[in-house]
PDB file of C-alpha atoms in Angstrom:
ATOM      1  CA  MET A  15      12.210  -3.573 -10.178  1.00  0.00           C
ATOM      2  CA  ASP A  16      12.396  -0.408  -8.378  1.00  0.00           C
ATOM      3  CA  GLY A  17      14.688   0.911 -11.084  1.00  0.00           C
ATOM      4  CA  ARG A  18      17.949   0.891  -9.267  1.00  0.00           C
ATOM      5  CA  ARG A  19      21.101  -1.479 -10.260  1.00  0.00           C
ATOM      6  CA  ARG A  20      21.411  -4.600  -8.076  1.00  0.00           C
ATOM      7  CA  ASN A  21      24.923  -5.154  -6.838  1.00  0.00           C
ATOM      8  CA  PRO A  22      26.528  -7.810  -8.579  1.00  0.00           C
ATOM      9  CA  TYR A  23      27.784  -9.272  -5.137  1.00  0.00           C
ATOM     10  CA  GLU A  24      24.422  -9.449  -2.965  1.00  0.00           C
ATOM     11  CA  LEU A  25      23.431 -12.505  -2.628  1.00  0.00           C
ATOM     12  CA  THR A  26      19.207 -13.772  -2.435  1.00  0.00           C
ATOM     13  CA  ASP A  27      17.710 -16.853  -1.480  1.00  0.00           C
ATOM     14  CA  GLU A  28      17.534 -16.865  -5.339  1.00  0.00           C
ATOM     15  CA  THR A  29      21.089 -16.952  -6.144  1.00  0.00           C
ATOM     16  CA  PRO A  30      22.774 -20.228  -7.312  1.00  0.00           C
ATOM     17  CA  VAL A  31      26.002 -20.782  -4.803  1.00  0.00           C
ATOM     18  CA  TYR A  32      26.238 -24.292  -3.824  1.00  0.00           C
ATOM     19  CA  VAL A  33      28.268 -27.333  -5.979  1.00  0.00           C
ATOM     20  CA  ILE A  34      25.145 -30.189  -5.543  1.00  0.00           C
ATOM     21  CA  SER A  35      27.450 -32.085  -3.026  1.00  0.00           C
ATOM     22  CA  VAL A  36      27.069 -29.098  -0.798  1.00  0.00           C
ATOM     23  CA  ALA A  37      23.171 -29.024  -0.933  1.00  0.00           C
ATOM     24  CA  ALA A  38      23.488 -32.603  -0.461  1.00  0.00           C
ATOM     25  CA  GLN A  39      24.170 -32.400   2.752  1.00  0.00           C
ATOM     26  CA  LEU A  40      22.198 -28.920   3.453  1.00  0.00           C
ATOM     27  CA  SER A  41      19.428 -30.955   2.240  1.00  0.00           C
ATOM     28  CA  GLY A  42      19.888 -33.851   4.129  1.00  0.00           C
ATOM     29  CA  LEU A  43      19.935 -36.144   0.681  1.00  0.00           C
ATOM     30  CA  HIS A  44      22.044 -37.659  -1.543  1.00  0.00           C
ATOM     31  CA  PRO A  45      23.370 -36.067  -4.460  1.00  0.00           C
ATOM     32  CA  GLN A  46      21.463 -38.894  -6.781  1.00  0.00           C
ATOM     33  CA  THR A  47      18.832 -38.093  -4.844  1.00  0.00           C
ATOM     34  CA  LEU A  48      19.003 -34.625  -5.791  1.00  0.00           C
ATOM     35  CA  ARG A  49      20.121 -35.867  -9.874  1.00  0.00           C
ATOM     36  CA  GLN A  50      17.270 -37.387  -9.770  1.00  0.00           C
ATOM     37  CA  TYR A  51      15.170 -34.407  -8.893  1.00  0.00           C
ATOM     38  CA  ASP A  52      16.630 -32.822 -11.580  1.00  0.00           C
ATOM     39  CA  ARG A  53      15.636 -35.036 -14.086  1.00  0.00           C
ATOM     40  CA  LEU A  54      11.723 -34.524 -13.215  1.00  0.00           C
ATOM     41  CA  GLY A  55      11.870 -31.363 -12.532  1.00  0.00           C
ATOM     42  CA  LEU A  56      10.897 -31.435  -9.493  1.00  0.00           C
ATOM     43  CA  VAL A  57      13.942 -28.897  -8.450  1.00  0.00           C
ATOM     44  CA  SER A  58      15.469 -27.602 -11.639  1.00  0.00           C
ATOM     45  CA  PRO A  59      18.998 -25.580 -10.141  1.00  0.00           C
ATOM     46  CA  ASP A  60      21.215 -23.369 -12.724  1.00  0.00           C
ATOM     47  CA  ARG A  61      23.705 -24.663 -14.406  1.00  0.00           C
ATOM     48  CA  THR A  62      27.024 -23.378 -15.115  1.00  0.00           C
ATOM     49  CA  ALA A  63      29.392 -22.276 -17.953  1.00  0.00           C
ATOM     50  CA  GLY A  64      30.723 -26.196 -17.606  1.00  0.00           C
ATOM     51  CA  ARG A  65      26.500 -27.739 -17.067  1.00  0.00           C
ATOM     52  CA  GLY A  66      27.227 -28.238 -13.769  1.00  0.00           C
ATOM     53  CA  ARG A  67      24.061 -27.244 -12.037  1.00  0.00           C
ATOM     54  CA  ARG A  68      24.773 -24.999  -8.580  1.00  0.00           C
ATOM     55  CA  TYR A  69      21.966 -24.772  -5.905  1.00  0.00           C
ATOM     56  CA  SER A  70      19.956 -21.696  -4.258  1.00  0.00           C
ATOM     57  CA  ALA A  71      19.328 -21.197  -0.892  1.00  0.00           C
ATOM     58  CA  ARG A  72      15.936 -21.364  -2.725  1.00  0.00           C
ATOM     59  CA  ASP A  73      16.228 -24.434  -3.955  1.00  0.00           C
ATOM     60  CA  ILE A  74      18.097 -25.734  -0.707  1.00  0.00           C
ATOM     61  CA  GLU A  75      14.446 -25.427   1.402  1.00  0.00           C
ATOM     62  CA  LEU A  76      12.726 -26.917  -2.242  1.00  0.00           C
ATOM     63  CA  LEU A  77      14.911 -29.910  -1.386  1.00  0.00           C
ATOM     64  CA  ARG A  78      13.660 -30.107   1.867  1.00  0.00           C
ATOM     65  CA  GLN A  79       9.772 -29.523   1.184  1.00  0.00           C
ATOM     66  CA  VAL A  80      10.807 -32.280  -0.815  1.00  0.00           C
ATOM     67  CA  GLN A  81      11.685 -34.856   0.946  1.00  0.00           C
ATOM     68  CA  GLN A  82       9.383 -33.629   3.965  1.00  0.00           C
ATOM     69  CA  LEU A  83       5.893 -34.609   1.425  1.00  0.00           C
ATOM     70  CA  SER A  84       8.207 -37.191   0.381  1.00  0.00           C
ATOM     71  CA  GLN A  85       8.849 -39.181   3.954  1.00  0.00           C
ATOM     72  CA  ASP A  86       6.057 -37.188   6.540  1.00  0.00           C
ATOM     73  CA  GLU A  87       2.703 -37.056   4.197  1.00  0.00           C
ATOM     74  CA  GLY A  88       3.018 -40.740   1.564  1.00  0.00           C
ATOM     75  CA  ILE A  89       3.137 -38.177  -1.428  1.00  0.00           C
ATOM     76  CA  ASN A  90       4.063 -39.769  -4.652  1.00  0.00           C
ATOM     77  CA  LEU A  91       7.215 -37.688  -6.313  1.00  0.00           C
ATOM     78  CA  ALA A  92       4.118 -36.721  -9.695  1.00  0.00           C
ATOM     79  CA  GLY A  93       2.049 -35.142  -6.663  1.00  0.00           C
ATOM     80  CA  ILE A  94       5.010 -33.753  -4.765  1.00  0.00           C
ATOM     81  CA  LYS A  95       5.542 -32.427  -8.350  1.00  0.00           C
ATOM     82  CA  ARG A  96       1.782 -30.988  -8.981  1.00  0.00           C
ATOM     83  CA  ILE A  97       1.962 -29.320  -5.975  1.00  0.00           C
ATOM     84  CA  ILE A  98       5.240 -27.355  -6.634  1.00  0.00           C
ATOM     85  CA  GLU A  99       3.644 -26.688  -9.479  1.00  0.00           C
ATOM     86  CA  LEU A 100       0.547 -25.715  -8.287  1.00  0.00           C
ATOM     87  CA  GLU A 101       2.314 -23.739  -5.848  1.00  0.00           C
ATOM     88  CA  ASN A 102       4.422 -21.462  -8.477  1.00  0.00           C
ATOM     89  CA  GLN A 103       0.845 -20.635 -10.358  1.00  0.00           C
ATOM     90  CA  VAL A 104      -0.987 -19.389  -6.604  1.00  0.00           C
ATOM     91  CA  ALA A 105       2.096 -16.971  -5.990  1.00  0.00           C
ATOM     92  CA  ALA A 106       2.539 -15.752  -9.702  1.00  0.00           C
ATOM     93  CA  LEU A 107      -1.518 -15.685  -9.659  1.00  0.00           C
ATOM     94  CA  GLN A 108      -1.009 -13.383  -6.002  1.00  0.00           C
ATOM     95  CA  SER A 109       1.983 -11.196  -8.034  1.00  0.00           C
ATOM     96  CA  ARG A 110      -0.202 -10.404 -10.357  1.00  0.00           C
ATOM     97  CA  VAL A 111      -4.104  -9.354  -8.369  1.00  0.00           C
ATOM     98  CA  ALA A 112      -1.506  -7.417  -6.412  1.00  0.00           C
ATOM     99  CA  GLU A 113       0.768  -5.681  -9.578  1.00  0.00           C
ATOM    100  CA  LEU A 114      -3.592  -5.569 -10.406  1.00  0.00           C
ATOM    101  CA  SER A 115      -4.899  -4.344  -7.851  1.00  0.00           C
ATOM    102  CA  ALA A 116      -2.131  -1.330  -8.012  1.00  0.00           C
ATOM    103  CA  ALA A 117      -3.636  -0.699 -11.285  1.00  0.00           C
ATOM    104  CA  VAL A 118      -6.567  -0.004 -10.010  1.00  0.00           C
ATOM    105  CA  GLU A 119      -6.101   1.944  -7.205  1.00  0.00           C
ATOM    106  CA  GLY A 120      -4.124   4.091  -9.481  1.00  0.00           C
ATOM    107  CA  ALA A 121      -6.942   4.305 -12.110  1.00  0.00           C
ATOM    108  CA  ALA A 122      -9.360   5.560  -9.274  1.00  0.00           C
ATOM    109  CA  ALA A 123      -7.095   7.777  -7.974  1.00  0.00           C
ATOM    110  CA  ALA A 124      -6.678   9.655 -12.071  1.00  0.00           C
ATOM    111  CA  ILE A 125     -10.492   9.366 -11.898  1.00  0.00           C
ATOM    112  CA  ARG A 126     -11.566  11.106  -8.846  1.00  0.00           C
ATOM    113  CA  GLN A 127      -8.529  13.263  -9.581  1.00  0.00           C
ATOM    114  CA  ARG A 128     -10.088  14.491 -12.788  1.00  0.00           C
ATOM    115  CA  GLU A 129     -13.592  14.335 -10.743  1.00  0.00           C
ATOM    116  CA  ALA A 130     -11.929  16.890  -8.509  1.00  0.00           C
ATOM    117  CA  GLN A 131     -11.077  19.071 -11.852  1.00  0.00           C
ATOM    118  CA  VAL A 132     -14.538  19.233 -12.947  1.00  0.00           C
ATOM    119  CA  HIS A 133     -16.268  19.728  -9.992  1.00  0.00           C
ATOM    120  CA  ALA A 134     -13.470  22.894  -9.618  1.00  0.00           C
ATOM    121  CA  SER A 135     -14.526  23.858 -13.565  1.00  0.00           C
ATOM    122  CA  TYR A 136     -18.293  24.463 -12.365  1.00  0.00           C
ATOM    123  CA  ARG A 137     -19.280  28.058 -13.442  1.00  0.00           C
ATOM    124  CA  ARG A 138     -20.178  29.419 -10.184  1.00  0.00           C
ATOM    125  CA  ASP A 139     -22.740  32.242 -11.356  1.00  0.00           C
ATOM    126  CA  LEU A 140     -25.074  29.235 -12.209  1.00  0.00           C
ATOM    127  CA  VAL A 141     -28.099  28.202  -9.981  1.00  0.00           C
ATOM    128  CA  PRO A 142     -28.333  24.138  -9.826  1.00  0.00           C
ATOM    129  CA  TYR A 143     -32.043  23.498 -11.296  1.00  0.00           C
ATOM    130  CA  GLN A 144     -34.312  22.294  -9.363  1.00  0.00           C
ATOM    131  CA  ASP A 145     -37.583  20.062 -10.376  1.00  0.00           C
ATOM    132  CA  VAL A 146     -40.082  22.096  -8.547  1.00  0.00           C
ATOM    133  CA  GLN A 147     -43.315  19.971  -8.513  1.00  0.00           C
ATOM    134  CA  GLN A 148     -46.003  21.934  -7.079  1.00  0.00           C
ATOM    135  CA  ALA A 149     -46.422  25.666  -8.728  1.00  0.00           C
ATOM    136  CA  SER A 150     -48.312  28.097  -7.167  1.00  0.00           C
ATOM    137  CA  ALA A 151     -47.306  31.306  -9.223  1.00  0.00           C
ATOM    138  CA  LEU A 152     -45.645  32.374 -12.174  1.00  0.00           C
ATOM    139  CA  VAL A 153     -43.259  35.429 -11.705  1.00  0.00           C
ATOM    140  CA  VAL A 154     -41.882  37.222 -15.020  1.00  0.00           C
ATOM    141  CA  TRP A 155     -38.948  39.296 -14.494  1.00  0.00           C
ATOM    142  CA  ARG A 156     -37.880  41.910 -16.493  1.00  0.00           C
ATOM    143  CA  PRO A 157     -35.071  44.084 -16.959  1.00  0.00           C
ATOM    144  CA  PRO A 158     -35.482  47.564 -16.551  1.00  0.00           C
ATOM    145  CA  LYS A 159     -35.167  49.443 -19.951  1.00  0.00           C
ATOM    146  CA  ARG A 160     -32.093  51.483 -19.907  1.00  0.00           C
ATOM    147  CA  GLY A 161     -32.779  54.728 -18.710  1.00  0.00           C
ATOM    148  CA  GLU A 162     -35.563  53.435 -16.567  1.00  0.00           C
ATOM    149  CA  HIS A 163     -35.093  52.556 -12.700  1.00  0.00           C
ATOM    150  CA  ALA A 164     -36.777  50.514 -11.167  1.00  0.00           C
TER     151      ALA A 164
END
């Protein structure tokens, strides 16, 4: 969530608003088929306090998908249930990957910021050491004593 409160009257795809007769009409299925799908765990609508089923737009879409897989593809209900479970698992994993990617990017940005702070803290009066392979001369420098001029 983004921290803002949602309008309690705002309808989303997940808002359970359709009674079983309307959901049956919208999905093109018989109400008894919807009850059977609910018992099998294929499409589980929300329940009212009186235990009445309330379907959301997402539930209606899922009912249509179950019908299409059953009728057009010839997949049995156990296979459809497994497909739905796997699709839900994939969606959850994709969401988790997005969360982890954002966390990694945040950590990388923090590392880059800290690295920049470290580089900015370097003393500029020091000369970087370079390993010299061939030394042709040795020079010793001694500062002049007090009172002497070079």
